Coordinates of C-alpha atoms and ligand atoms in Angstrom, one line a residue:
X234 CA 17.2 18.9 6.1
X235 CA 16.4 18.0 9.8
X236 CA 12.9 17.2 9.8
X237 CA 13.4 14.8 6.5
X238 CA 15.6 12.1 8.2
X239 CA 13.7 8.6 8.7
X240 CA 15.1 7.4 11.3
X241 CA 13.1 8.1 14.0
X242 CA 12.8 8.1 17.6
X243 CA 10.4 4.6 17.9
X244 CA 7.7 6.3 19.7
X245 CA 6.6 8.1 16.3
X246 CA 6.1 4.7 15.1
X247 CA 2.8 5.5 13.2
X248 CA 2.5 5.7 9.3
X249 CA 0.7 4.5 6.9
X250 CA 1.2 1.7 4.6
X251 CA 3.8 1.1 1.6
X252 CA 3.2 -1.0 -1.1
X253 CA 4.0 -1.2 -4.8
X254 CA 1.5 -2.6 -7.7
X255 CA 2.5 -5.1 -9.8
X256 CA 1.4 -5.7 -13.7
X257 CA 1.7 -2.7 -16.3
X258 CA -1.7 -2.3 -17.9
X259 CA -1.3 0.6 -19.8
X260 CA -5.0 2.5 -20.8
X261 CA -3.0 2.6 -24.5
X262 CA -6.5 3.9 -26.3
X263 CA -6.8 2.7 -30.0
X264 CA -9.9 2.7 -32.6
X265 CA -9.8 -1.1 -32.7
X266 CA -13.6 -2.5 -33.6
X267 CA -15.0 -4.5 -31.4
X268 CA -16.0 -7.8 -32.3
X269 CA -19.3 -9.0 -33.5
X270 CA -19.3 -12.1 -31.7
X271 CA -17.4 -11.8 -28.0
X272 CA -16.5 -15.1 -26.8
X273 CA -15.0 -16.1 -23.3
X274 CA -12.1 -17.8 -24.8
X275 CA -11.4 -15.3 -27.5
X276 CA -11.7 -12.1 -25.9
X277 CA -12.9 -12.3 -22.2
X278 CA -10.3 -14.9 -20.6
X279 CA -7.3 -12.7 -22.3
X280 CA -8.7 -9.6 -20.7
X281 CA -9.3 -11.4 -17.1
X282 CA -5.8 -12.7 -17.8
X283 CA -4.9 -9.5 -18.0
X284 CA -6.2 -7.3 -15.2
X285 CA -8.4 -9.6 -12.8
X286 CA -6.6 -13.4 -11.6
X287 CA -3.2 -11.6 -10.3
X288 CA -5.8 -11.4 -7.3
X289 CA -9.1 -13.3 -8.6
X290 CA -7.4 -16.9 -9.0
X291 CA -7.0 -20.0 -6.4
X292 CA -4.1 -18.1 -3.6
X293 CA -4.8 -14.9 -4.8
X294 CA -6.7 -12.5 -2.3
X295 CA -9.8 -11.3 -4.6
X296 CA -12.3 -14.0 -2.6
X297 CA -13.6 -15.5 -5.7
X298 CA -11.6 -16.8 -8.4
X299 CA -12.2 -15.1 -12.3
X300 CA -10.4 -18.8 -14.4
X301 CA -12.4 -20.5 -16.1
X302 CA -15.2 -20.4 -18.0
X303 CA -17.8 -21.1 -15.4
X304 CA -16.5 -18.6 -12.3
X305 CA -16.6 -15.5 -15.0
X306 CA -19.6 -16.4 -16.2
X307 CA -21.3 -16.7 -12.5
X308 CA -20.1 -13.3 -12.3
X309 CA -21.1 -12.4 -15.9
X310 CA -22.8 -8.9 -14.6
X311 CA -20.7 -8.0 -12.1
X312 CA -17.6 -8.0 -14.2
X313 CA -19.5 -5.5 -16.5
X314 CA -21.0 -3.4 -14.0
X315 CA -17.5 -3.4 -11.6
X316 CA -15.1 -2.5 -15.0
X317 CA -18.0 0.1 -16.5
X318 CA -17.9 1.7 -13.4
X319 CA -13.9 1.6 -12.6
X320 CA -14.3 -0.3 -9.4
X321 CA -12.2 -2.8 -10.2
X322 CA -9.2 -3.1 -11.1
X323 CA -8.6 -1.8 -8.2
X324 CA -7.0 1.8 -8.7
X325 CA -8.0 5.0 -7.2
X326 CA -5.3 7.1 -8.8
X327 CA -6.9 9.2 -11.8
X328 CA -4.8 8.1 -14.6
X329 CA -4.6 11.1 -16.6
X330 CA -3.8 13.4 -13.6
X331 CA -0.7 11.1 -13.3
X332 CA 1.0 7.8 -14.4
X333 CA 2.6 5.4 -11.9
X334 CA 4.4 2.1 -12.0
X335 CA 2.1 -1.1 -12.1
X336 CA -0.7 0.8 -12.4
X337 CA -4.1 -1.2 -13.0
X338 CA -6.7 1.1 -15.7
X339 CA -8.6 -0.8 -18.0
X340 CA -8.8 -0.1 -21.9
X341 CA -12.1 1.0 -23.1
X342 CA -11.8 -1.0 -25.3
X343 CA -12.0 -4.1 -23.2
X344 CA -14.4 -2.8 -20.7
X345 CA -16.7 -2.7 -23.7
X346 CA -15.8 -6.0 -24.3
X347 CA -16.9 -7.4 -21.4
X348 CA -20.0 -5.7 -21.7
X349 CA -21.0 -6.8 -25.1
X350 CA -20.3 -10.4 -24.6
X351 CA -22.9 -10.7 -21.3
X352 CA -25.2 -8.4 -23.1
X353 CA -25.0 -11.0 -26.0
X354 CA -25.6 -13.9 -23.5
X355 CA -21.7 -14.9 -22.3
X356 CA -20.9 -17.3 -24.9
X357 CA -18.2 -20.2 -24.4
X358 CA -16.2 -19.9 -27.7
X359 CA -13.9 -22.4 -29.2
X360 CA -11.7 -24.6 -26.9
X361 CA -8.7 -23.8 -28.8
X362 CA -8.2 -20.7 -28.1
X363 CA -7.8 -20.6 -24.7
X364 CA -5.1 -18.4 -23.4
X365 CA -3.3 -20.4 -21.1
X366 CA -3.2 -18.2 -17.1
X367 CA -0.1 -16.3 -16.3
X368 CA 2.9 -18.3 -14.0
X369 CA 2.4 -16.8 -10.6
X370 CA 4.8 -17.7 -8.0
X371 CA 3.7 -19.9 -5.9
X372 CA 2.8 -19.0 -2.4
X373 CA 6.2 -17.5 -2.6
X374 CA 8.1 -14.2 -3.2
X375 CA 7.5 -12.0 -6.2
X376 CA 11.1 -11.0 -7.1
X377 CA 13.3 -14.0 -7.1
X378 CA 15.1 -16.7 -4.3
X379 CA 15.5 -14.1 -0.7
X380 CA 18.5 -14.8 0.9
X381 CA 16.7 -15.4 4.7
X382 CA 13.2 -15.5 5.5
X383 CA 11.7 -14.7 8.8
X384 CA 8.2 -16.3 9.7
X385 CA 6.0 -14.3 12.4
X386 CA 5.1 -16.2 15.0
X387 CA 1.7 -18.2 14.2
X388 CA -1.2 -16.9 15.0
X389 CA -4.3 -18.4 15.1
X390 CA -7.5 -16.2 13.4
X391 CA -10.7 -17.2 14.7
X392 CA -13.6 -17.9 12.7
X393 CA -16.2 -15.0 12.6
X394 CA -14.6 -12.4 14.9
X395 CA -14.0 -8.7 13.9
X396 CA -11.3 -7.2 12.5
X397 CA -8.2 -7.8 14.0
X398 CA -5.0 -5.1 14.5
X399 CA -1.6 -6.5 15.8
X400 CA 1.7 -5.2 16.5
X401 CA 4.2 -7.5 16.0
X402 CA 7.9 -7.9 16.7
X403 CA 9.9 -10.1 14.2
X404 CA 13.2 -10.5 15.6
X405 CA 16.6 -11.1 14.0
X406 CA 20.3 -11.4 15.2
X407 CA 22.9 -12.1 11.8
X408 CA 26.5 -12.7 12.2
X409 CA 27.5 -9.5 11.0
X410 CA 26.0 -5.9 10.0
X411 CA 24.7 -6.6 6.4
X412 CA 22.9 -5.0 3.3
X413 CA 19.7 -5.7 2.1
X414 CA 18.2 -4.4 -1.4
X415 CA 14.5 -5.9 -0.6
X416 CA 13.0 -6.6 2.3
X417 CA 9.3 -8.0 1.2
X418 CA 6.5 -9.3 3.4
X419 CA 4.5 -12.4 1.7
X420 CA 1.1 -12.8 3.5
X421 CA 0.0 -16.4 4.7
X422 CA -3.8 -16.5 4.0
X423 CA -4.2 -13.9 1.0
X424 CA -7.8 -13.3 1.7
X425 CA -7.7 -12.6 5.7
X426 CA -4.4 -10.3 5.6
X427 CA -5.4 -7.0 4.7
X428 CA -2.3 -4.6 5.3
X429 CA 0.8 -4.7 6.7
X430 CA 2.9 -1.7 7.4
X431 CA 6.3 -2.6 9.4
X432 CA 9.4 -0.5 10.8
X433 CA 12.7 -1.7 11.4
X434 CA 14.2 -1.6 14.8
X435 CA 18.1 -1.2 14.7
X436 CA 19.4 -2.1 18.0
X437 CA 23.3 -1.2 18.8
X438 CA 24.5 -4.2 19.6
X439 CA 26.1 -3.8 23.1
X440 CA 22.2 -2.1 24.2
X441 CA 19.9 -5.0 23.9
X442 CA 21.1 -8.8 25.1
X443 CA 18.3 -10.5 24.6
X444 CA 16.2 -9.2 20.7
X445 CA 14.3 -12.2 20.7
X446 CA 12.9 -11.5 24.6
X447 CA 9.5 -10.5 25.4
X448 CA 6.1 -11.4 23.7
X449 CA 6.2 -10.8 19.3
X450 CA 2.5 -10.1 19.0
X451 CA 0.1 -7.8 20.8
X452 CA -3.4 -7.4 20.2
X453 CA -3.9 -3.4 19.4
X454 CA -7.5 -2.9 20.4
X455 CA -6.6 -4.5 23.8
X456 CA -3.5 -1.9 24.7
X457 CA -4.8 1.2 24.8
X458 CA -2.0 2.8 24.1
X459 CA 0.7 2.0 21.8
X460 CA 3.0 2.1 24.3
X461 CA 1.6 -0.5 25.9
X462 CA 2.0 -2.7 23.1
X463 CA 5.3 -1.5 22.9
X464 CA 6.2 -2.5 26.7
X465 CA 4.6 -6.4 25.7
X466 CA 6.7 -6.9 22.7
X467 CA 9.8 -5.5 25.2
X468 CA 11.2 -3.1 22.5
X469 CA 13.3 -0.8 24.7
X470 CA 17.3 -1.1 25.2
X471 CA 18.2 -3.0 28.4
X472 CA 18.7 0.4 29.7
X473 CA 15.4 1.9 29.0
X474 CA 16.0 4.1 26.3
X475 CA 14.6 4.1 23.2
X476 CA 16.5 2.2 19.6
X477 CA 16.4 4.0 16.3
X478 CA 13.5 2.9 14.0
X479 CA 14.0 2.9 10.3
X480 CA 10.2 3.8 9.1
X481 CA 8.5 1.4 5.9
X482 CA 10.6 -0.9 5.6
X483 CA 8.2 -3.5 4.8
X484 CA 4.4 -3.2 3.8
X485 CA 2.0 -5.0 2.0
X486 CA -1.2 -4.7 0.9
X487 CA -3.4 -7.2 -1.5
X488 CA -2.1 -7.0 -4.7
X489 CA 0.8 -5.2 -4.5
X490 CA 4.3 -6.6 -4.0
X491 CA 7.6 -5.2 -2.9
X492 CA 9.7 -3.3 -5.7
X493 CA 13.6 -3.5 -6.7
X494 CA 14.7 -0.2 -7.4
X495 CA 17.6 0.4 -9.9
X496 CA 20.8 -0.3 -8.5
X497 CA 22.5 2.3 -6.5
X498 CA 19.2 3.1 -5.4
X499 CA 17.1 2.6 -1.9
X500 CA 18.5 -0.9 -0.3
X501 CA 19.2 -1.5 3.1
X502 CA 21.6 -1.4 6.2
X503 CA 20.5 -4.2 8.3
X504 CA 22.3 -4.1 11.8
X505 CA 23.6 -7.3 13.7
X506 CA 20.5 -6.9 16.1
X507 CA 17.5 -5.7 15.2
X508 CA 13.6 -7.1 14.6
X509 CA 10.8 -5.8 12.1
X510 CA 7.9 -4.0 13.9
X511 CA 4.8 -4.9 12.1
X512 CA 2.6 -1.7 13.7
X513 CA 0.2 -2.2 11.9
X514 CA -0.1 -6.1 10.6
X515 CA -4.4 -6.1 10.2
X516 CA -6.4 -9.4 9.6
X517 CA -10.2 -9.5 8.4
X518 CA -12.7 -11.3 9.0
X519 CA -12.6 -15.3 8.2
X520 CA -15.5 -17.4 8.2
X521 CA -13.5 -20.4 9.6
X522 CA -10.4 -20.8 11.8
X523 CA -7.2 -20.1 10.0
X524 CA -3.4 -20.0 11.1
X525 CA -1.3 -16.9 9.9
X526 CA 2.1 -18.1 8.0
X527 CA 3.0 -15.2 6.5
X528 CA 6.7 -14.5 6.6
X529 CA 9.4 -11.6 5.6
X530 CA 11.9 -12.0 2.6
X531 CA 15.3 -10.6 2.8
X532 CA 17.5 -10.3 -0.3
X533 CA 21.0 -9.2 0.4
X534 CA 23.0 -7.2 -1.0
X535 CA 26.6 -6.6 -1.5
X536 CA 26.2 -2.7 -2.0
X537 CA 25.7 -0.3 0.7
X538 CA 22.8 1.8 0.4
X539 CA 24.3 4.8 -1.2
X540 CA 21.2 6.4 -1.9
X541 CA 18.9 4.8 1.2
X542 CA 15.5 6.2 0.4
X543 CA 14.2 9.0 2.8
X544 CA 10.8 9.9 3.8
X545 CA 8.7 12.5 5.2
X546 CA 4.9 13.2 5.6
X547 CA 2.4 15.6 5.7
X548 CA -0.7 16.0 8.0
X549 CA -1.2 14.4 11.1
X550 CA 2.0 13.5 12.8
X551 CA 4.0 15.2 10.3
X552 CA 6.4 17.8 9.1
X553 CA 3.0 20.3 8.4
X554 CA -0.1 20.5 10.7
X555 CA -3.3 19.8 9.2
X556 CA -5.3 22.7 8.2
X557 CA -8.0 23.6 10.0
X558 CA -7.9 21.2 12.7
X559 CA -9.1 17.4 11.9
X560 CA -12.5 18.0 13.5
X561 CA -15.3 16.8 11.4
X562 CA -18.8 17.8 12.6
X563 CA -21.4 15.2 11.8
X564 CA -23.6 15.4 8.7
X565 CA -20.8 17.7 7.4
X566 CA -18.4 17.5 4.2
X567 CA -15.6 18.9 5.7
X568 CA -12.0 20.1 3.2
X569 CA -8.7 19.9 4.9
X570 CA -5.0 20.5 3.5
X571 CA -1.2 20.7 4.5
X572 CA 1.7 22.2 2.9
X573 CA 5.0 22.1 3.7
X574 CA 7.8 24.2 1.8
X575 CA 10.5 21.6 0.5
X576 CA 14.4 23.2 1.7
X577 CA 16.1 21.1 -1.0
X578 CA 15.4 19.7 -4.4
X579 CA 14.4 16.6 -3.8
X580 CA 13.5 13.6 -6.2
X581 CA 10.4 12.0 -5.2
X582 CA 10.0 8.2 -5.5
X583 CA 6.6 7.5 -3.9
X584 CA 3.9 8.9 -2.4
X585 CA 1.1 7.6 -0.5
X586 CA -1.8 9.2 0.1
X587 CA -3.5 8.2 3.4
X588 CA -7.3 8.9 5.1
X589 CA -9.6 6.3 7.1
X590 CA -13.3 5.9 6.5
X591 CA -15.1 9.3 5.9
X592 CA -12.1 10.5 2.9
X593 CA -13.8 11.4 0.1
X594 CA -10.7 12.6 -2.3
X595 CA -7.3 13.7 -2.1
X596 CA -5.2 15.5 -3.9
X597 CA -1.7 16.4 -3.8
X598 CA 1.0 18.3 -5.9
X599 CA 3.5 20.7 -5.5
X600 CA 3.7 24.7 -6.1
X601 CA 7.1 25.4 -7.6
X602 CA 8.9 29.0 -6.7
X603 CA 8.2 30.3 -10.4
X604 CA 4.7 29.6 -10.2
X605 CA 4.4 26.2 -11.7
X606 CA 2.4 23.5 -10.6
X607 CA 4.3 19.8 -10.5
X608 CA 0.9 17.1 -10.7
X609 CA 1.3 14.3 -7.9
X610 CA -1.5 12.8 -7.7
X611 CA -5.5 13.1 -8.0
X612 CA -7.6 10.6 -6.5
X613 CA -11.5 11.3 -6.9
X614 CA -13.1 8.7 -5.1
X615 CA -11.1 7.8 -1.8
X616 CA -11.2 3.9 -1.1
X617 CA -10.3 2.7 2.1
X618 CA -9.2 -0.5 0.9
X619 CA -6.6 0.5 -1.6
X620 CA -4.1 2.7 -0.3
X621 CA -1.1 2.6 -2.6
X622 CA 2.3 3.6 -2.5
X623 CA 2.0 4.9 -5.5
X624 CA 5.8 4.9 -7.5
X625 CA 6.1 7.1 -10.3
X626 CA 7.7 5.6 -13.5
X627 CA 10.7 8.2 -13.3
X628 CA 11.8 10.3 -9.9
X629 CA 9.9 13.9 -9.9
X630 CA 12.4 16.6 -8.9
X631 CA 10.7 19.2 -6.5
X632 CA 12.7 22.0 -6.3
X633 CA 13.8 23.6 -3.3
X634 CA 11.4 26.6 -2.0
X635 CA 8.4 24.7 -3.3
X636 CA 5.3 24.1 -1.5
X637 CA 3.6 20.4 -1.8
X638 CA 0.6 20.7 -0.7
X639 CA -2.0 17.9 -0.1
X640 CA -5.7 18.7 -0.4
X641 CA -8.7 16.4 1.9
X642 CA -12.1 15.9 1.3
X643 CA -14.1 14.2 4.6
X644 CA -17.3 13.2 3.8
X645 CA -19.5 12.6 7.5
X646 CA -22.6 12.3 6.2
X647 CA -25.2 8.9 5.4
X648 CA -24.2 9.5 1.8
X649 CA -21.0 8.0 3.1
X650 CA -21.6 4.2 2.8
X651 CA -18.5 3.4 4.6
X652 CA -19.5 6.0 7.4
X653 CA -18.7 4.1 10.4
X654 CA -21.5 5.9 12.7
X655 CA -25.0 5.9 11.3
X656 CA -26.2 8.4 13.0
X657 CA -23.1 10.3 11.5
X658 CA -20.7 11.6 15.1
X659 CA -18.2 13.5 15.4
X660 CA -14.8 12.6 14.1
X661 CA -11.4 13.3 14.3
X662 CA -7.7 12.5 14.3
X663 CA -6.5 11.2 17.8
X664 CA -2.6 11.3 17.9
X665 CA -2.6 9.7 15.3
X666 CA -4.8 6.7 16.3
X667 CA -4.8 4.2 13.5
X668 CA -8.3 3.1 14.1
X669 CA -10.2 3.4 11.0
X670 CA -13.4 5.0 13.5
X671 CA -10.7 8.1 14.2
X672 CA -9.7 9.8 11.3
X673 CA -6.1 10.9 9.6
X674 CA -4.5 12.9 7.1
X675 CA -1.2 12.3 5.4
X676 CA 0.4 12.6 2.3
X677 CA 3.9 10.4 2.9
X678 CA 7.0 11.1 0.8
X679 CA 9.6 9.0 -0.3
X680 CA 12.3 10.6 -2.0
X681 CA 16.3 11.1 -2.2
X682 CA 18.4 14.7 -2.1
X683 CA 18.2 15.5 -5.7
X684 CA 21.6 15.0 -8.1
X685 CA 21.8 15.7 -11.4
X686 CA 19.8 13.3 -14.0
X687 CA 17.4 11.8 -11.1
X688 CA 14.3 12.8 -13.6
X689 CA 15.6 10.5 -16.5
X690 CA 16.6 7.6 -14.1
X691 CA 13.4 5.1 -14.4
X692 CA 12.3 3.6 -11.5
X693 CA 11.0 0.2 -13.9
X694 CA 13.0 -2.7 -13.5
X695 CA 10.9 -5.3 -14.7
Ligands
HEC74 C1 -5.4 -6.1 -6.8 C2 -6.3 -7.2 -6.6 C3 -7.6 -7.2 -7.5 C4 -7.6 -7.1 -8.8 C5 -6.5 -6.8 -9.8 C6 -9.0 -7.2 -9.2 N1 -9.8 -7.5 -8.1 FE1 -11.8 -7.7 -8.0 N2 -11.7 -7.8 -6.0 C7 -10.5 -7.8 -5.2 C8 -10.9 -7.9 -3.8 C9 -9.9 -7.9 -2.7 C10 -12.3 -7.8 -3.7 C11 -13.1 -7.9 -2.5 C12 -13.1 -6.6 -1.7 C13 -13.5 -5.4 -2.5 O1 -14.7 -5.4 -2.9 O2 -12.7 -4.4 -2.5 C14 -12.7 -7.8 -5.1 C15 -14.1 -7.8 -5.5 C16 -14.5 -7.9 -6.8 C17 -15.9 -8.1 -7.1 C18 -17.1 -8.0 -6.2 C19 -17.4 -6.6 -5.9 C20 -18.5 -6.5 -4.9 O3 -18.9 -5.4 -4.7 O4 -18.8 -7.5 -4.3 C21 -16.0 -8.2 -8.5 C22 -17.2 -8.4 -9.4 C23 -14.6 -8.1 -9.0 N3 -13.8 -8.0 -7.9 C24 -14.2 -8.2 -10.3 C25 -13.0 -8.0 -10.7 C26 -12.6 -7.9 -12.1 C27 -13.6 -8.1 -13.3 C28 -11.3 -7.6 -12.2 C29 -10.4 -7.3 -13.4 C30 -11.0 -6.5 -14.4 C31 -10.8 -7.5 -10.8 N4 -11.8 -7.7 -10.0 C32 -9.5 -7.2 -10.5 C33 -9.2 -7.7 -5.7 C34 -8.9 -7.5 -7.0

């Protein structure tokens, strides 16, 4: 299957990001009665517990912190109006088109709960029952102790300037080719690193002296051009040429965290030479001056990867053109799509659907050879802000000779609050420009060769 390898030539070096959620919060439905009396420390903290302070707590990346009694009850409205209305927990993904690991959808049950106790007046309740918060690690990784952690070079963020995109260059040299099962980037300051989506470069070590030569971080909206950014962070062999680029290795986005897949599955080869390329590492705004720490994890691994985890994408840049062109006309809603007939069975692992500013929905699923329709994923209301890597809870076999398709909806109109142009302009995809002003369309696959048994293999290890 030519087109599905992922190594790739480093000048295709633009994706999307890769992430996996964290906490199982299953929308398990039952006819439980609501209380009479709803009372923080009864019922509200538990819930919060629950579904909010992974990101709303001191470290976490939700700006405001959801603890005690006093923050949720500042918030008392909000927190009604943001769970009635499915904003937050943050999860675009409509959960009865398709389940996924980690996936954050609220009960009714406890939205109503949250409702009925700031309609009754947000009472305290007794001391003593007081849920105590869930142990989060620390500042540190998610799965465990890594084995060798790279920090990026600091970089200072100043205080009330606009967003900012950097490439970076990580670089590494290790004593010997090695294997990695995780590779997992944990973000300095939660609430100023928005996304992270990095590559691996794997240098062959008699083509590059010198990994560690050149500058590691490049301002994107200065270069022009990629390659520009490129030539900075001096990512070429001695002799000009380009090294292979292993695509996703490590992304992150608030909220998520890196995933261990069961063994025998995904894992790394890391080569003797070689250095991350963060191509997409983006900070927000900060109203004072901080100092990026954010480093990379790497767990070993004493198994190769047997079953290294492929990819391929859809849409701009990828295996399948987008359809029509990526042309929206201002003060139009404009419906796009991409198909691309699968060779092999395949087992998919992920996806990750991906659109800037004017997406409106996206949908994506696959068109077997018989006639049958394999669900993906359906996301009604596009958010810019969380773009998933969604992971399904077992592998979905696609068998060879279907079609996945993956289905657009632009919205360039005012009714678009997030509309970047007001007067609405035209906009469309530029090469893949990752500026969220141009626009893009992909649906990016992860997936391995299917073998027999891949559909009852689950994907949950913890
Ligand atoms: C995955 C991380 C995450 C989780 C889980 C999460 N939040 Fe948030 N929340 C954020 C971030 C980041 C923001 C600010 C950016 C935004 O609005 O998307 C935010 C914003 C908010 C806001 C302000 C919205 C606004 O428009 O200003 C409220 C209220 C809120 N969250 C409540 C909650 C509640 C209640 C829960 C749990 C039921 C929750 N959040 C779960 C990350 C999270």
């Amino acid at each position: 299957m030519k087109c599905h390898v992922k190594l790739s030539r480093i000048a295709f070096a633009f994706t999307s990001l890769v992430w996996q959620a964290s906490c199982n919060n299953k929308p398990a439905e039952t006819e439980k009665k609501l209380p009479e009396k709803v009372t923080f420390t009864e019922h509200i903290a538990p819930v919060l517990y629950q579904n909010c302070t992974i990101c709303h707590r001191p470290g976490g990346n939700g700006h405001f912190d959801l603890v005690t009694y006093a923050e949720a009850k500042e918030y008392g409205p909000s927190l009604a109006y943001v769970t009635k209305n499915r904003l937050m927990p943050p999860w675009p993904a409509d959960p009865h088109y398709t389940e996924f690991i980690g996936q954050r959808v609220m009960s009714d049950y406890d939205i109503s709960l949250i409702e009925n106790w700031v309609k009754q007046g947000m009472a305290e309740g007794p001391q003593d029952k007081m849920p105590a918060l869930p142990q989060y690690p620390a500042g540190g990784s998610m799965i465990g102790t890594p084995d060798l952690i790279l920090p990026l070079k600091p970089y200072l963020i100043k205080a009330n300037t606009s967003d900012h995109f950097l490439l970076v260059k990580v670089p590494f040299e290790l004593p010997r080719d090695t294997f990695a099962s995780v590779i997992e980037f944990v973000a300095g300051p939660h609430d100023v690193v928005h996304h992270v989506n990095g590559d691996m470069i794997k240098y062959e070590f008699d083509k590059k002296k010198d990994v560690f030569a050149g500058e590691q971080i490049t301002d994107m909206v200065e270069d022009s051009t990629i390659q520009m950014g490129f030539a900075k962070l001096q990512l070429q062999n001695d002799d000009g040429s380009w090294p292979v680029l292993q695509k996703s290795v490590v992304n992150y986005l608030p909220g998520v965290f890196a995933l261990k897949y069961p063994e025998g599955i995904g894992g790394y080869r890391l080569p003797r030479k070689g250095a991350f390329l963060l191509n997409d590492l983006h900070y927000g705004f900060t109203k004072k001056d901080v100092t990026d720490s954010s480093h990379i994890n790497i767990f070993f691994s004493r198994t190769p990867p047997d079953r290294p985890v492929q990819e391929f994408q859809l849409g701009t840049l990828g295996v399948s053109p987008v359809e029509p062109d990526l042309i929206i006309q201002p003060n139009t809603v404009k419906k796009v799509y991409s198909r691309y007939t699968v060779p092999q069975d395949i087992s998919i692992i992920t996806i990750n659907p991906h659109m800037h500013l004017l997406g409106k929905s996206f949908k994506g699923y696959a068109l077997t050879p018989k006639g049958d329709t394999i669900r993906l994923i359906d996301i009604p209301r596009w958010d810019f802000n969380w773009q998933y890597f969604y992971t399904f809870k077992k592998m979905v076999k696609i068998p060879a000779g279907s079609t996945i398709v993956a289905e657009g909806v632009y919205d360039n109109t005012t009714e678009n609050h997030n509309n970047p142009f007001n007067p609405p302009q035209l906009v469309r995809d530029r090469n893949g420009s990752m500026k969220a002003t141009d626009e893009m369309f992909q649906f990016i696959i992860t997936y391995l060769p299917y073998k027999e048994g891949d559909e009852n293999i689950s994907l949950e290890t913890h």
